[in-house]
Amino acid sequence: MTPEGQVRRDAQALGYAGLLPFAAGALAPWVFPAFANAFLGWLLAYGAVILSFMGGARWALAMTSPEARQGRLFSGLLAAVAPALLAWAMLVPEAILPIPLAFRLIVLGVGFALLLLDDRAGARAGEGPAWWAPLRTRLTIGVEAALAVAALRALTA
């Protein structure tokens, strides 16, 4: 296997493994209703961490982009920082920021969708390996499904 193939395989394996906590956090509140809010809070925290992490990946891609080589990097870096700020805002305690849990989960989903759109635009501009955008799309579909199931549960909890 080529080094590029190995990197792709490893990224896919770890990416799909990263969906497991999303699936667990989305399904556990339905299976264990007495602990629904605990599981939903755990999923919110995990989702915020991963959204921040993906913003960091976006930062790395922006740093190596054609725009960076031309000294036009601010918008790419801003797009990379925005996911972490959004994720952090969704973790602010409800006593300070009175947003229901279901809405917080939905906002995370919007953040993941917007980040995917930015990643796909970056891929069209030549950022990252060719397999990056298709993998991100598949992983984001999994994340979005989990967050939707969890938000539905939060509305009924």
PDB file of C-alpha atoms in Angstrom:
ATOM      1  CA  MET A   1       0.000   0.000   0.000  1.00  0.00           C
ATOM      2  CA  THR A   2       1.265   3.470  -0.850  1.00  0.00           C
ATOM      3  CA  PRO A   3       1.793   5.996   1.959  1.00  0.00           C
ATOM      4  CA  GLU A   4      -1.141   8.027   0.591  1.00  0.00           C
ATOM      5  CA  GLY A   5      -3.317   4.911   0.628  1.00  0.00           C
ATOM      6  CA  GLN A   6      -2.290   4.163   4.203  1.00  0.00           C
ATOM      7  CA  VAL A   7      -3.145   7.697   5.320  1.00  0.00           C
ATOM      8  CA  ARG A   8      -6.517   7.463   3.592  1.00  0.00           C
ATOM      9  CA  ARG A   9      -7.274   4.096   5.179  1.00  0.00           C
ATOM     10  CA  ASP A  10      -6.255   5.299   8.635  1.00  0.00           C
ATOM     11  CA  ALA A  11      -8.280   8.514   8.299  1.00  0.00           C
ATOM     12  CA  GLN A  12     -11.340   6.536   7.228  1.00  0.00           C
ATOM     13  CA  ALA A  13     -11.015   4.038  10.077  1.00  0.00           C
ATOM     14  CA  LEU A  14     -10.548   6.731  12.705  1.00  0.00           C
ATOM     15  CA  GLY A  15     -13.266   8.914  11.191  1.00  0.00           C
ATOM     16  CA  TYR A  16     -15.820   6.121  11.276  1.00  0.00           C
ATOM     17  CA  ALA A  17     -14.735   5.174  14.797  1.00  0.00           C
ATOM     18  CA  GLY A  18     -15.407   8.788  15.745  1.00  0.00           C
ATOM     19  CA  LEU A  19     -19.038   8.280  14.722  1.00  0.00           C
ATOM     20  CA  LEU A  20     -19.535   5.636  17.419  1.00  0.00           C
ATOM     21  CA  PRO A  21     -19.945   8.146  20.283  1.00  0.00           C
ATOM     22  CA  PHE A  22     -22.402  10.107  18.125  1.00  0.00           C
ATOM     23  CA  ALA A  23     -24.467   6.970  17.544  1.00  0.00           C
ATOM     24  CA  ALA A  24     -24.279   5.965  21.207  1.00  0.00           C
ATOM     25  CA  GLY A  25     -25.194   9.454  22.379  1.00  0.00           C
ATOM     26  CA  ALA A  26     -28.161   9.601  20.018  1.00  0.00           C
ATOM     27  CA  LEU A  27     -29.547   6.134  20.771  1.00  0.00           C
ATOM     28  CA  ALA A  28     -28.838   5.792  24.501  1.00  0.00           C
ATOM     29  CA  PRO A  29     -31.439   8.408  25.548  1.00  0.00           C
ATOM     30  CA  TRP A  30     -34.123   6.353  23.821  1.00  0.00           C
ATOM     31  CA  VAL A  31     -32.945   3.067  25.349  1.00  0.00           C
ATOM     32  CA  PHE A  32     -32.322   4.461  28.850  1.00  0.00           C
ATOM     33  CA  PRO A  33     -34.917   7.234  29.237  1.00  0.00           C
ATOM     34  CA  ALA A  34     -34.143   7.762  32.930  1.00  0.00           C
ATOM     35  CA  PHE A  35     -30.700   8.999  31.879  1.00  0.00           C
ATOM     36  CA  ALA A  36     -31.787  10.808  28.704  1.00  0.00           C
ATOM     37  CA  ASN A  37     -30.602  14.259  29.751  1.00  0.00           C
ATOM     38  CA  ALA A  38     -27.224  12.926  30.883  1.00  0.00           C
ATOM     39  CA  PHE A  39     -26.653  11.157  27.565  1.00  0.00           C
ATOM     40  CA  LEU A  40     -27.830  14.177  25.583  1.00  0.00           C
ATOM     41  CA  GLY A  41     -25.497  16.459  27.525  1.00  0.00           C
ATOM     42  CA  TRP A  42     -22.654  14.034  26.896  1.00  0.00           C
ATOM     43  CA  LEU A  43     -23.439  14.044  23.175  1.00  0.00           C
ATOM     44  CA  LEU A  44     -23.552  17.841  23.145  1.00  0.00           C
ATOM     45  CA  ALA A  45     -20.102  17.967  24.751  1.00  0.00           C
ATOM     46  CA  TYR A  46     -18.673  15.365  22.363  1.00  0.00           C
ATOM     47  CA  GLY A  47     -20.193  17.148  19.374  1.00  0.00           C
ATOM     48  CA  ALA A  48     -18.688  20.450  20.517  1.00  0.00           C
ATOM     49  CA  VAL A  49     -15.264  18.858  20.892  1.00  0.00           C
ATOM     50  CA  ILE A  50     -15.431  17.276  17.438  1.00  0.00           C
ATOM     51  CA  LEU A  51     -16.735  20.451  15.787  1.00  0.00           C
ATOM     52  CA  SER A  52     -13.789  22.316  17.333  1.00  0.00           C
ATOM     53  CA  PHE A  53     -11.418  19.570  16.187  1.00  0.00           C
ATOM     54  CA  MET A  54     -12.755  19.782  12.643  1.00  0.00           C
ATOM     55  CA  GLY A  55     -12.256  23.545  12.733  1.00  0.00           C
ATOM     56  CA  GLY A  56      -8.629  22.794  13.578  1.00  0.00           C
ATOM     57  CA  ALA A  57      -8.394  20.532  10.543  1.00  0.00           C
ATOM     58  CA  ARG A  58      -9.826  23.385   8.484  1.00  0.00           C
ATOM     59  CA  TRP A  59      -7.121  25.658   9.935  1.00  0.00           C
ATOM     60  CA  ALA A  60      -4.416  23.250   8.754  1.00  0.00           C
ATOM     61  CA  LEU A  61      -5.893  23.102   5.261  1.00  0.00           C
ATOM     62  CA  ALA A  62      -6.164  26.894   5.129  1.00  0.00           C
ATOM     63  CA  MET A  63      -2.526  27.297   6.172  1.00  0.00           C
ATOM     64  CA  THR A  64      -1.424  25.264   3.149  1.00  0.00           C
ATOM     65  CA  SER A  65      -3.930  26.735   0.688  1.00  0.00           C
ATOM     66  CA  PRO A  66      -3.086  28.723  -2.447  1.00  0.00           C
ATOM     67  CA  GLU A  67      -4.524  31.804  -0.676  1.00  0.00           C
ATOM     68  CA  ALA A  68      -2.017  31.377   2.144  1.00  0.00           C
ATOM     69  CA  ARG A  69       0.833  31.295  -0.337  1.00  0.00           C
ATOM     70  CA  GLN A  70      -0.475  34.602  -1.720  1.00  0.00           C
ATOM     71  CA  GLY A  71      -0.824  36.182   1.728  1.00  0.00           C
ATOM     72  CA  ARG A  72      -4.655  36.126   1.722  1.00  0.00           C
ATOM     73  CA  LEU A  73      -5.373  33.902   4.669  1.00  0.00           C
ATOM     74  CA  PHE A  74      -7.660  35.829   7.039  1.00  0.00           C
ATOM     75  CA  SER A  75     -10.994  34.517   5.715  1.00  0.00           C
ATOM     76  CA  GLY A  76      -9.727  30.935   5.736  1.00  0.00           C
ATOM     77  CA  LEU A  77      -8.526  31.243   9.310  1.00  0.00           C
ATOM     78  CA  LEU A  78     -11.744  32.942  10.375  1.00  0.00           C
ATOM     79  CA  ALA A  79     -13.741  30.057   8.909  1.00  0.00           C
ATOM     80  CA  ALA A  80     -11.519  27.670  10.857  1.00  0.00           C
ATOM     81  CA  VAL A  81     -12.004  29.479  14.182  1.00  0.00           C
ATOM     82  CA  ALA A  82     -15.779  29.921  13.847  1.00  0.00           C
ATOM     83  CA  PRO A  83     -16.636  26.243  14.562  1.00  0.00           C
ATOM     84  CA  ALA A  84     -14.800  26.322  17.901  1.00  0.00           C
ATOM     85  CA  LEU A  85     -16.532  29.551  18.908  1.00  0.00           C
ATOM     86  CA  LEU A  86     -19.931  28.155  17.952  1.00  0.00           C
ATOM     87  CA  ALA A  87     -19.227  24.916  19.829  1.00  0.00           C
ATOM     88  CA  TRP A  88     -18.094  26.828  22.905  1.00  0.00           C
ATOM     89  CA  ALA A  89     -21.259  28.950  22.847  1.00  0.00           C
ATOM     90  CA  MET A  90     -23.399  25.816  22.834  1.00  0.00           C
ATOM     91  CA  LEU A  91     -21.615  24.639  26.003  1.00  0.00           C
ATOM     92  CA  VAL A  92     -22.330  27.824  27.953  1.00  0.00           C
ATOM     93  CA  PRO A  93     -24.564  26.778  30.884  1.00  0.00           C
ATOM     94  CA  GLU A  94     -28.282  27.234  30.332  1.00  0.00           C
ATOM     95  CA  ALA A  95     -28.474  29.508  33.388  1.00  0.00           C
ATOM     96  CA  ILE A  96     -26.259  31.978  31.501  1.00  0.00           C
ATOM     97  CA  LEU A  97     -27.448  31.322  27.948  1.00  0.00           C
ATOM     98  CA  PRO A  98     -31.062  30.080  28.110  1.00  0.00           C
ATOM     99  CA  ILE A  99     -31.119  27.945  24.981  1.00  0.00           C
ATOM    100  CA  PRO A 100     -32.904  24.565  25.152  1.00  0.00           C
ATOM    101  CA  LEU A 101     -30.792  21.447  24.684  1.00  0.00           C
ATOM    102  CA  ALA A 102     -32.616  20.436  21.493  1.00  0.00           C
ATOM    103  CA  PHE A 103     -31.794  23.792  19.903  1.00  0.00           C
ATOM    104  CA  ARG A 104     -28.149  23.502  20.999  1.00  0.00           C
ATOM    105  CA  LEU A 105     -27.909  20.127  19.253  1.00  0.00           C
ATOM    106  CA  ILE A 106     -29.499  21.597  16.133  1.00  0.00           C
ATOM    107  CA  VAL A 107     -27.044  24.510  16.163  1.00  0.00           C
ATOM    108  CA  LEU A 108     -24.154  22.036  16.332  1.00  0.00           C
ATOM    109  CA  GLY A 109     -25.668  20.291  13.321  1.00  0.00           C
ATOM    110  CA  VAL A 110     -25.775  23.591  11.447  1.00  0.00           C
ATOM    111  CA  GLY A 111     -22.135  24.150  12.387  1.00  0.00           C
ATOM    112  CA  PHE A 112     -21.124  20.760  11.000  1.00  0.00           C
ATOM    113  CA  ALA A 113     -23.081  21.411   7.790  1.00  0.00           C
ATOM    114  CA  LEU A 114     -21.501  24.838   7.260  1.00  0.00           C
ATOM    115  CA  LEU A 115     -18.047  23.453   7.942  1.00  0.00           C
ATOM    116  CA  LEU A 116     -18.661  20.710   5.387  1.00  0.00           C
ATOM    117  CA  LEU A 117     -19.651  23.301   2.783  1.00  0.00           C
ATOM    118  CA  ASP A 118     -16.439  25.201   3.507  1.00  0.00           C
ATOM    119  CA  ASP A 119     -14.369  22.004   3.347  1.00  0.00           C
ATOM    120  CA  ARG A 120     -15.919  21.068   0.019  1.00  0.00           C
ATOM    121  CA  ALA A 121     -15.210  24.551  -1.356  1.00  0.00           C
ATOM    122  CA  GLY A 122     -11.634  24.174  -0.159  1.00  0.00           C
ATOM    123  CA  ALA A 123     -11.371  20.796  -1.864  1.00  0.00           C
ATOM    124  CA  ARG A 124     -12.549  22.338  -5.149  1.00  0.00           C
ATOM    125  CA  ALA A 125      -9.782  24.927  -4.712  1.00  0.00           C
ATOM    126  CA  GLY A 126      -7.206  22.163  -4.343  1.00  0.00           C
ATOM    127  CA  GLU A 127      -6.950  22.008  -0.555  1.00  0.00           C
ATOM    128  CA  GLY A 128      -6.314  18.588   0.942  1.00  0.00           C
ATOM    129  CA  PRO A 129      -6.186  15.166  -0.664  1.00  0.00           C
ATOM    130  CA  ALA A 130      -8.814  14.123  -3.206  1.00  0.00           C
ATOM    131  CA  TRP A 131     -10.441  11.672  -0.777  1.00  0.00           C
ATOM    132  CA  TRP A 132     -10.925  14.291   1.981  1.00  0.00           C
ATOM    133  CA  ALA A 133     -14.206  15.890   0.820  1.00  0.00           C
ATOM    134  CA  PRO A 134     -16.017  12.596   0.091  1.00  0.00           C
ATOM    135  CA  LEU A 135     -14.971  11.227   3.489  1.00  0.00           C
ATOM    136  CA  ARG A 136     -16.054  14.444   5.222  1.00  0.00           C
ATOM    137  CA  THR A 137     -19.406  14.235   3.449  1.00  0.00           C
ATOM    138  CA  ARG A 138     -20.061  10.668   4.607  1.00  0.00           C
ATOM    139  CA  LEU A 139     -18.977  11.416   8.171  1.00  0.00           C
ATOM    140  CA  THR A 140     -21.072  14.574   8.305  1.00  0.00           C
ATOM    141  CA  ILE A 141     -24.158  12.653   7.184  1.00  0.00           C
ATOM    142  CA  GLY A 142     -23.610  10.311  10.136  1.00  0.00           C
ATOM    143  CA  VAL A 143     -23.112  13.216  12.530  1.00  0.00           C
ATOM    144  CA  GLU A 144     -26.201  15.017  11.233  1.00  0.00           C
ATOM    145  CA  ALA A 145     -28.346  11.901  11.605  1.00  0.00           C
ATOM    146  CA  ALA A 146     -27.176  11.382  15.185  1.00  0.00           C
ATOM    147  CA  LEU A 147     -27.732  15.010  16.146  1.00  0.00           C
ATOM    148  CA  ALA A 148     -31.216  14.973  14.580  1.00  0.00           C
ATOM    149  CA  VAL A 149     -32.205  11.827  16.497  1.00  0.00           C
ATOM    150  CA  ALA A 150     -30.808  13.344  19.691  1.00  0.00           C
ATOM    151  CA  ALA A 151     -32.569  16.677  19.154  1.00  0.00           C
ATOM    152  CA  LEU A 152     -35.850  14.839  18.633  1.00  0.00           C
ATOM    153  CA  ARG A 153     -35.295  12.995  21.916  1.00  0.00           C
ATOM    154  CA  ALA A 154     -34.417  16.256  23.679  1.00  0.00           C
ATOM    155  CA  LEU A 155     -37.729  17.706  22.509  1.00  0.00           C
ATOM    156  CA  THR A 156     -39.629  14.780  24.014  1.00  0.00           C
ATOM    157  CA  ALA A 157     -37.593  14.333  27.225  1.00  0.00           C
TER     158      ALA A 157
END
